[in-house]
Amino acid sequence: MSEPARPAARPSRWGGVVRVLLGVVGGVLLTAVFMTVMWWPRSEVLHRAEAPASVVYEDGSPHFLGLVHRHTLSGRHDYRLVIGRDPGLSYGHWVDVGAFEAVEGVQSTAWTAEGVRVRFRTGHEVFVPAEYFLYGR
């Protein structure tokens, strides 16, 4: 004798929902990783200067200045002067600089007790008062 036919097992609705949710979560994670890689800045120091020993600031620390070019894989470029106590220029007071001035380069830096003056080859000058970069700012 043959056995009676069993009804076909219905696939669970939850299996499909779980797959869709996993796909959405995976897509969000891949997008986040992609955006992080594309917008993560890389830095290059184009010019570096150190305050001369003859200029002593009230915080008693040596001070450094750098023209830093930051760029990303997506093509964004920005330039900034970083001034502070960190010789690696990873923190300190910073001032955005236009690409035209930055690409032409720094002609000179003049450190005084009042601050630092940066002259670019374009003729433009930037003066940063000492109060903005003293004491680790």
Short mmCIF file of N, CA, C and O in Angstrom, two decimals, residues 34-107:
data_model
loop_
_atom_site.label_atom_id
_atom_site.label_comp_id
_atom_site.label_asym_id
_atom_site.label_seq_id
_atom_site.Cartn_x
_atom_site.Cartn_y
_atom_site.Cartn_z
N PHE A 34 33.00 52.18 2.64
CA PHE A 34 33.37 52.87 1.40
C PHE A 34 33.51 54.37 1.64
O PHE A 34 34.49 54.99 1.21
N MET A 35 32.54 54.97 2.32
CA MET A 35 32.59 56.42 2.58
C MET A 35 33.78 56.78 3.47
O MET A 35 34.42 57.80 3.26
N THR A 36 34.07 55.94 4.45
CA THR A 36 35.21 56.20 5.33
C THR A 36 36.51 56.18 4.54
O THR A 36 37.35 57.07 4.70
N VAL A 37 36.67 55.20 3.69
CA VAL A 37 37.90 55.10 2.89
C VAL A 37 38.02 56.28 1.93
O VAL A 37 39.09 56.88 1.79
N MET A 38 36.93 56.66 1.30
CA MET A 38 36.98 57.74 0.30
C MET A 38 37.19 59.12 0.92
O MET A 38 37.74 60.00 0.29
N TRP A 39 36.73 59.34 2.14
CA TRP A 39 36.82 60.66 2.76
C TRP A 39 37.91 60.75 3.82
O TRP A 39 38.12 61.79 4.42
N TRP A 40 38.62 59.66 4.09
CA TRP A 40 39.66 59.66 5.11
C TRP A 40 40.82 60.53 4.65
O TRP A 40 41.39 60.29 3.59
N PRO A 41 41.18 61.54 5.42
CA PRO A 41 42.23 62.46 4.95
C PRO A 41 43.63 61.88 5.07
O PRO A 41 43.94 61.15 6.01
N ARG A 42 44.44 62.20 4.12
CA ARG A 42 45.88 61.94 4.17
C ARG A 42 46.55 63.30 4.25
O ARG A 42 46.10 64.25 3.64
N SER A 43 47.62 63.39 5.00
CA SER A 43 48.28 64.68 5.19
C SER A 43 49.71 64.65 4.69
O SER A 43 50.39 63.63 4.77
N GLU A 44 50.13 65.80 4.19
CA GLU A 44 51.49 65.97 3.70
C GLU A 44 51.94 67.37 4.14
O GLU A 44 51.23 68.34 3.94
N VAL A 45 53.09 67.44 4.79
CA VAL A 45 53.61 68.72 5.25
C VAL A 45 54.41 69.35 4.11
O VAL A 45 55.42 68.79 3.67
N LEU A 46 53.96 70.52 3.64
CA LEU A 46 54.62 71.19 2.53
C LEU A 46 55.71 72.16 3.00
O LEU A 46 56.64 72.45 2.25
N HIS A 47 55.56 72.66 4.20
CA HIS A 47 56.54 73.60 4.76
C HIS A 47 56.53 73.45 6.27
O HIS A 47 55.50 73.26 6.87
N ARG A 48 57.72 73.53 6.86
CA ARG A 48 57.86 73.39 8.31
C ARG A 48 58.80 74.47 8.80
O ARG A 48 59.81 74.76 8.18
N ALA A 49 58.45 75.07 9.95
CA ALA A 49 59.32 76.07 10.57
C ALA A 49 59.23 75.92 12.09
O ALA A 49 58.21 75.49 12.62
N GLU A 50 60.29 76.30 12.77
CA GLU A 50 60.33 76.25 14.22
C GLU A 50 60.69 77.63 14.73
O GLU A 50 61.53 78.33 14.15
N ALA A 51 60.04 78.02 15.83
CA ALA A 51 60.36 79.31 16.43
C ALA A 51 61.81 79.29 16.86
O ALA A 51 62.29 78.31 17.45
N PRO A 52 62.56 80.35 16.57
CA PRO A 52 63.97 80.39 16.98
C PRO A 52 64.09 80.43 18.50
O PRO A 52 63.18 80.88 19.21
N ALA A 53 65.22 79.97 19.00
CA ALA A 53 65.45 79.94 20.45
C ALA A 53 65.43 81.34 21.05
O ALA A 53 65.16 81.51 22.25
N SER A 54 65.68 82.34 20.24
CA SER A 54 65.68 83.72 20.74
C SER A 54 64.28 84.25 21.04
O SER A 54 64.12 85.23 21.76
N VAL A 55 63.25 83.58 20.51
CA VAL A 55 61.86 83.98 20.78
C VAL A 55 61.31 83.00 21.82
O VAL A 55 61.10 81.83 21.53
N VAL A 56 61.10 83.52 23.03
CA VAL A 56 60.59 82.68 24.12
C VAL A 56 59.18 83.14 24.46
O VAL A 56 58.96 84.30 24.79
N TYR A 57 58.25 82.20 24.37
CA TYR A 57 56.85 82.51 24.68
C TYR A 57 56.57 82.21 26.14
O TYR A 57 57.29 81.44 26.78
N GLU A 58 55.51 82.80 26.68
CA GLU A 58 55.23 82.69 28.10
C GLU A 58 54.91 81.28 28.57
O GLU A 58 55.01 81.00 29.76
N ASP A 59 54.56 80.36 27.66
CA ASP A 59 54.33 78.99 28.10
C ASP A 59 55.63 78.18 28.16
O ASP A 59 55.64 77.03 28.60
N GLY A 60 56.74 78.77 27.72
CA GLY A 60 58.05 78.13 27.84
C GLY A 60 58.31 76.97 26.91
O GLY A 60 59.34 76.30 27.02
N SER A 61 57.42 76.69 25.98
CA SER A 61 57.58 75.55 25.07
C SER A 61 58.10 76.00 23.71
O SER A 61 57.84 77.11 23.28
N PRO A 62 58.81 75.10 23.03
CA PRO A 62 59.15 75.40 21.63
C PRO A 62 57.87 75.31 20.79
O PRO A 62 56.96 74.54 21.11
N HIS A 63 57.81 76.09 19.73
CA HIS A 63 56.62 76.10 18.88
C HIS A 63 56.99 75.84 17.43
O HIS A 63 58.07 76.19 16.98
N PHE A 64 56.06 75.21 16.74
CA PHE A 64 56.28 74.77 15.37
C PHE A 64 55.15 75.26 14.48
O PHE A 64 54.02 75.46 14.93
N LEU A 65 55.46 75.43 13.22
CA LEU A 65 54.48 75.84 12.22
C LEU A 65 54.64 74.92 11.02
O LEU A 65 55.76 74.58 10.63
N GLY A 66 53.54 74.55 10.44
CA GLY A 66 53.59 73.74 9.23
C GLY A 66 52.47 74.10 8.28
O GLY A 66 51.36 74.42 8.72
N LEU A 67 52.76 74.09 7.00
CA LEU A 67 51.74 74.20 5.98
C LEU A 67 51.39 72.77 5.59
O LEU A 67 52.23 72.04 5.05
N VAL A 68 50.17 72.37 5.91
CA VAL A 68 49.75 70.98 5.74
C VAL A 68 48.73 70.88 4.62
O VAL A 68 47.76 71.63 4.58
N HIS A 69 48.99 69.95 3.71
CA HIS A 69 48.07 69.64 2.61
C HIS A 69 47.32 68.37 3.00
O HIS A 69 47.93 67.33 3.20
N ARG A 70 46.00 68.48 3.12
CA ARG A 70 45.18 67.31 3.42
C ARG A 70 44.39 66.96 2.17
O ARG A 70 43.80 67.83 1.54
N HIS A 71 44.38 65.67 1.83
CA HIS A 71 43.63 65.24 0.66
C HIS A 71 43.02 63.87 0.90
O HIS A 71 43.49 63.11 1.74
N THR A 72 41.95 63.59 0.17
CA THR A 72 41.26 62.31 0.31
C THR A 72 41.28 61.58 -1.02
O THR A 72 41.57 62.16 -2.07
N LEU A 73 40.93 60.31 -0.97
CA LEU A 73 40.85 59.51 -2.20
C LEU A 73 39.76 60.02 -3.13
O LEU A 73 39.80 59.80 -4.33
N SER A 74 38.76 60.72 -2.56
CA SER A 74 37.67 61.22 -3.39
C SER A 74 38.04 62.50 -4.14
O SER A 74 37.26 62.99 -4.94
N GLY A 75 39.22 63.05 -3.85
CA GLY A 75 39.66 64.22 -4.58
C GLY A 75 39.56 65.54 -3.83
O GLY A 75 39.90 66.57 -4.38
N ARG A 76 39.10 65.53 -2.60
CA ARG A 76 39.04 66.77 -1.82
C ARG A 76 40.46 67.18 -1.42
O ARG A 76 41.27 66.34 -1.05
N HIS A 77 40.74 68.47 -1.48
CA HIS A 77 42.04 69.02 -1.08
C HIS A 77 41.80 70.24 -0.21
O HIS A 77 40.96 71.07 -0.53
N ASP A 78 42.53 70.34 0.89
CA ASP A 78 42.53 71.59 1.64
C ASP A 78 43.92 71.81 2.21
O ASP A 78 44.73 70.89 2.32
N TYR A 79 44.19 73.07 2.51
CA TYR A 79 45.49 73.48 3.01
C TYR A 79 45.28 74.28 4.28
O TYR A 79 44.34 75.07 4.38
N ARG A 80 46.17 74.08 5.26
CA ARG A 80 46.07 74.84 6.50
C ARG A 80 47.43 75.03 7.13
O ARG A 80 48.32 74.19 6.96
N LEU A 81 47.55 76.15 7.80
CA LEU A 81 48.71 76.38 8.65
C LEU A 81 48.39 75.80 10.01
O LEU A 81 47.32 76.08 10.56
N VAL A 82 49.27 75.00 10.55
CA VAL A 82 49.10 74.45 11.89
C VAL A 82 50.24 75.00 12.74
O VAL A 82 51.41 74.88 12.37
N ILE A 83 49.89 75.63 13.87
CA ILE A 83 50.88 76.25 14.73
C ILE A 83 50.64 75.77 16.14
O ILE A 83 49.52 75.85 16.66
N GLY A 84 51.69 75.27 16.79
CA GLY A 84 51.53 74.80 18.15
C GLY A 84 52.81 74.19 18.69
O GLY A 84 53.89 74.33 18.12
N ARG A 85 52.66 73.45 19.79
CA ARG A 85 53.80 72.85 20.47
C ARG A 85 54.15 71.46 19.96
O ARG A 85 55.18 70.91 20.30
N ASP A 86 53.30 70.88 19.15
CA ASP A 86 53.53 69.52 18.66
C ASP A 86 54.41 69.53 17.41
O ASP A 86 53.99 70.04 16.37
N PRO A 87 55.62 68.95 17.50
CA PRO A 87 56.50 68.94 16.32
C PRO A 87 55.92 68.10 15.17
O PRO A 87 56.27 68.30 14.02
N GLY A 88 55.01 67.18 15.48
CA GLY A 88 54.37 66.38 14.44
C GLY A 88 53.21 67.08 13.77
O GLY A 88 52.63 66.55 12.82
N LEU A 89 52.84 68.26 14.27
CA LEU A 89 51.77 69.08 13.70
C LEU A 89 50.42 68.38 13.68
O LEU A 89 49.58 68.65 12.84
N SER A 90 50.19 67.46 14.63
CA SER A 90 48.91 66.76 14.67
C SER A 90 47.85 67.54 15.43
O SER A 90 46.67 67.24 15.31
N TYR A 91 48.27 68.52 16.21
CA TYR A 91 47.30 69.39 16.86
C TYR A 91 47.91 70.77 17.04
O TYR A 91 49.11 70.96 16.90
N GLY A 92 47.07 71.73 17.35
CA GLY A 92 47.50 73.10 17.52
C GLY A 92 46.46 74.02 16.90
O GLY A 92 45.39 73.59 16.49
N HIS A 93 46.78 75.29 16.85
CA HIS A 93 45.88 76.26 16.22
C HIS A 93 46.06 76.15 14.71
O HIS A 93 47.19 76.06 14.23
N TRP A 94 44.97 76.13 13.96
CA TRP A 94 45.11 76.06 12.51
C TRP A 94 44.30 77.14 11.83
O TRP A 94 43.29 77.60 12.34
N VAL A 95 44.82 77.53 10.68
CA VAL A 95 44.21 78.56 9.85
C VAL A 95 44.12 78.01 8.43
O VAL A 95 45.13 77.56 7.87
N ASP A 96 42.91 78.03 7.86
CA ASP A 96 42.76 77.59 6.48
C ASP A 96 43.48 78.54 5.54
O ASP A 96 43.48 79.75 5.73
N VAL A 97 44.10 77.96 4.51
CA VAL A 97 44.86 78.74 3.52
C VAL A 97 44.31 78.37 2.14
O VAL A 97 44.00 77.20 1.88
N GLY A 98 44.21 79.36 1.27
CA GLY A 98 43.74 79.09 -0.09
C GLY A 98 44.73 78.23 -0.87
O GLY A 98 45.94 78.26 -0.63
N ALA A 99 44.20 77.45 -1.79
CA ALA A 99 45.03 76.55 -2.58
C ALA A 99 46.07 77.32 -3.40
O ALA A 99 47.21 76.87 -3.54
N PHE A 100 45.71 78.48 -3.92
CA PHE A 100 46.64 79.26 -4.74
C PHE A 100 47.88 79.64 -3.94
O PHE A 100 49.02 79.45 -4.39
N GLU A 101 47.67 80.18 -2.73
CA GLU A 101 48.80 80.57 -1.89
C GLU A 101 49.62 79.35 -1.47
O GLU A 101 50.85 79.37 -1.48
N ALA A 102 48.93 78.28 -1.10
CA ALA A 102 49.61 77.09 -0.61
C ALA A 102 50.47 76.44 -1.69
O ALA A 102 51.61 76.04 -1.44
N VAL A 103 49.93 76.33 -2.89
CA VAL A 103 50.67 75.67 -3.97
C VAL A 103 51.91 76.48 -4.36
O VAL A 103 52.97 75.93 -4.65
N GLU A 104 51.78 77.81 -4.32
CA GLU A 104 52.94 78.65 -4.62
C GLU A 104 54.00 78.54 -3.53
O GLU A 104 55.17 78.74 -3.78
N GLY A 105 53.58 78.26 -2.32
CA GLY A 105 54.53 77.99 -1.24
C GLY A 105 54.79 79.16 -0.32
O GLY A 105 54.42 80.30 -0.57
N VAL A 106 55.46 78.83 0.80
CA VAL A 106 55.80 79.82 1.82
C VAL A 106 57.15 80.44 1.47
O VAL A 106 58.11 79.74 1.17
N GLN A 107 57.19 81.75 1.51
CA GLN A 107 58.44 82.46 1.26
C GLN A 107 59.23 82.62 2.56
O GLN A 107 60.43 82.40 2.58
#
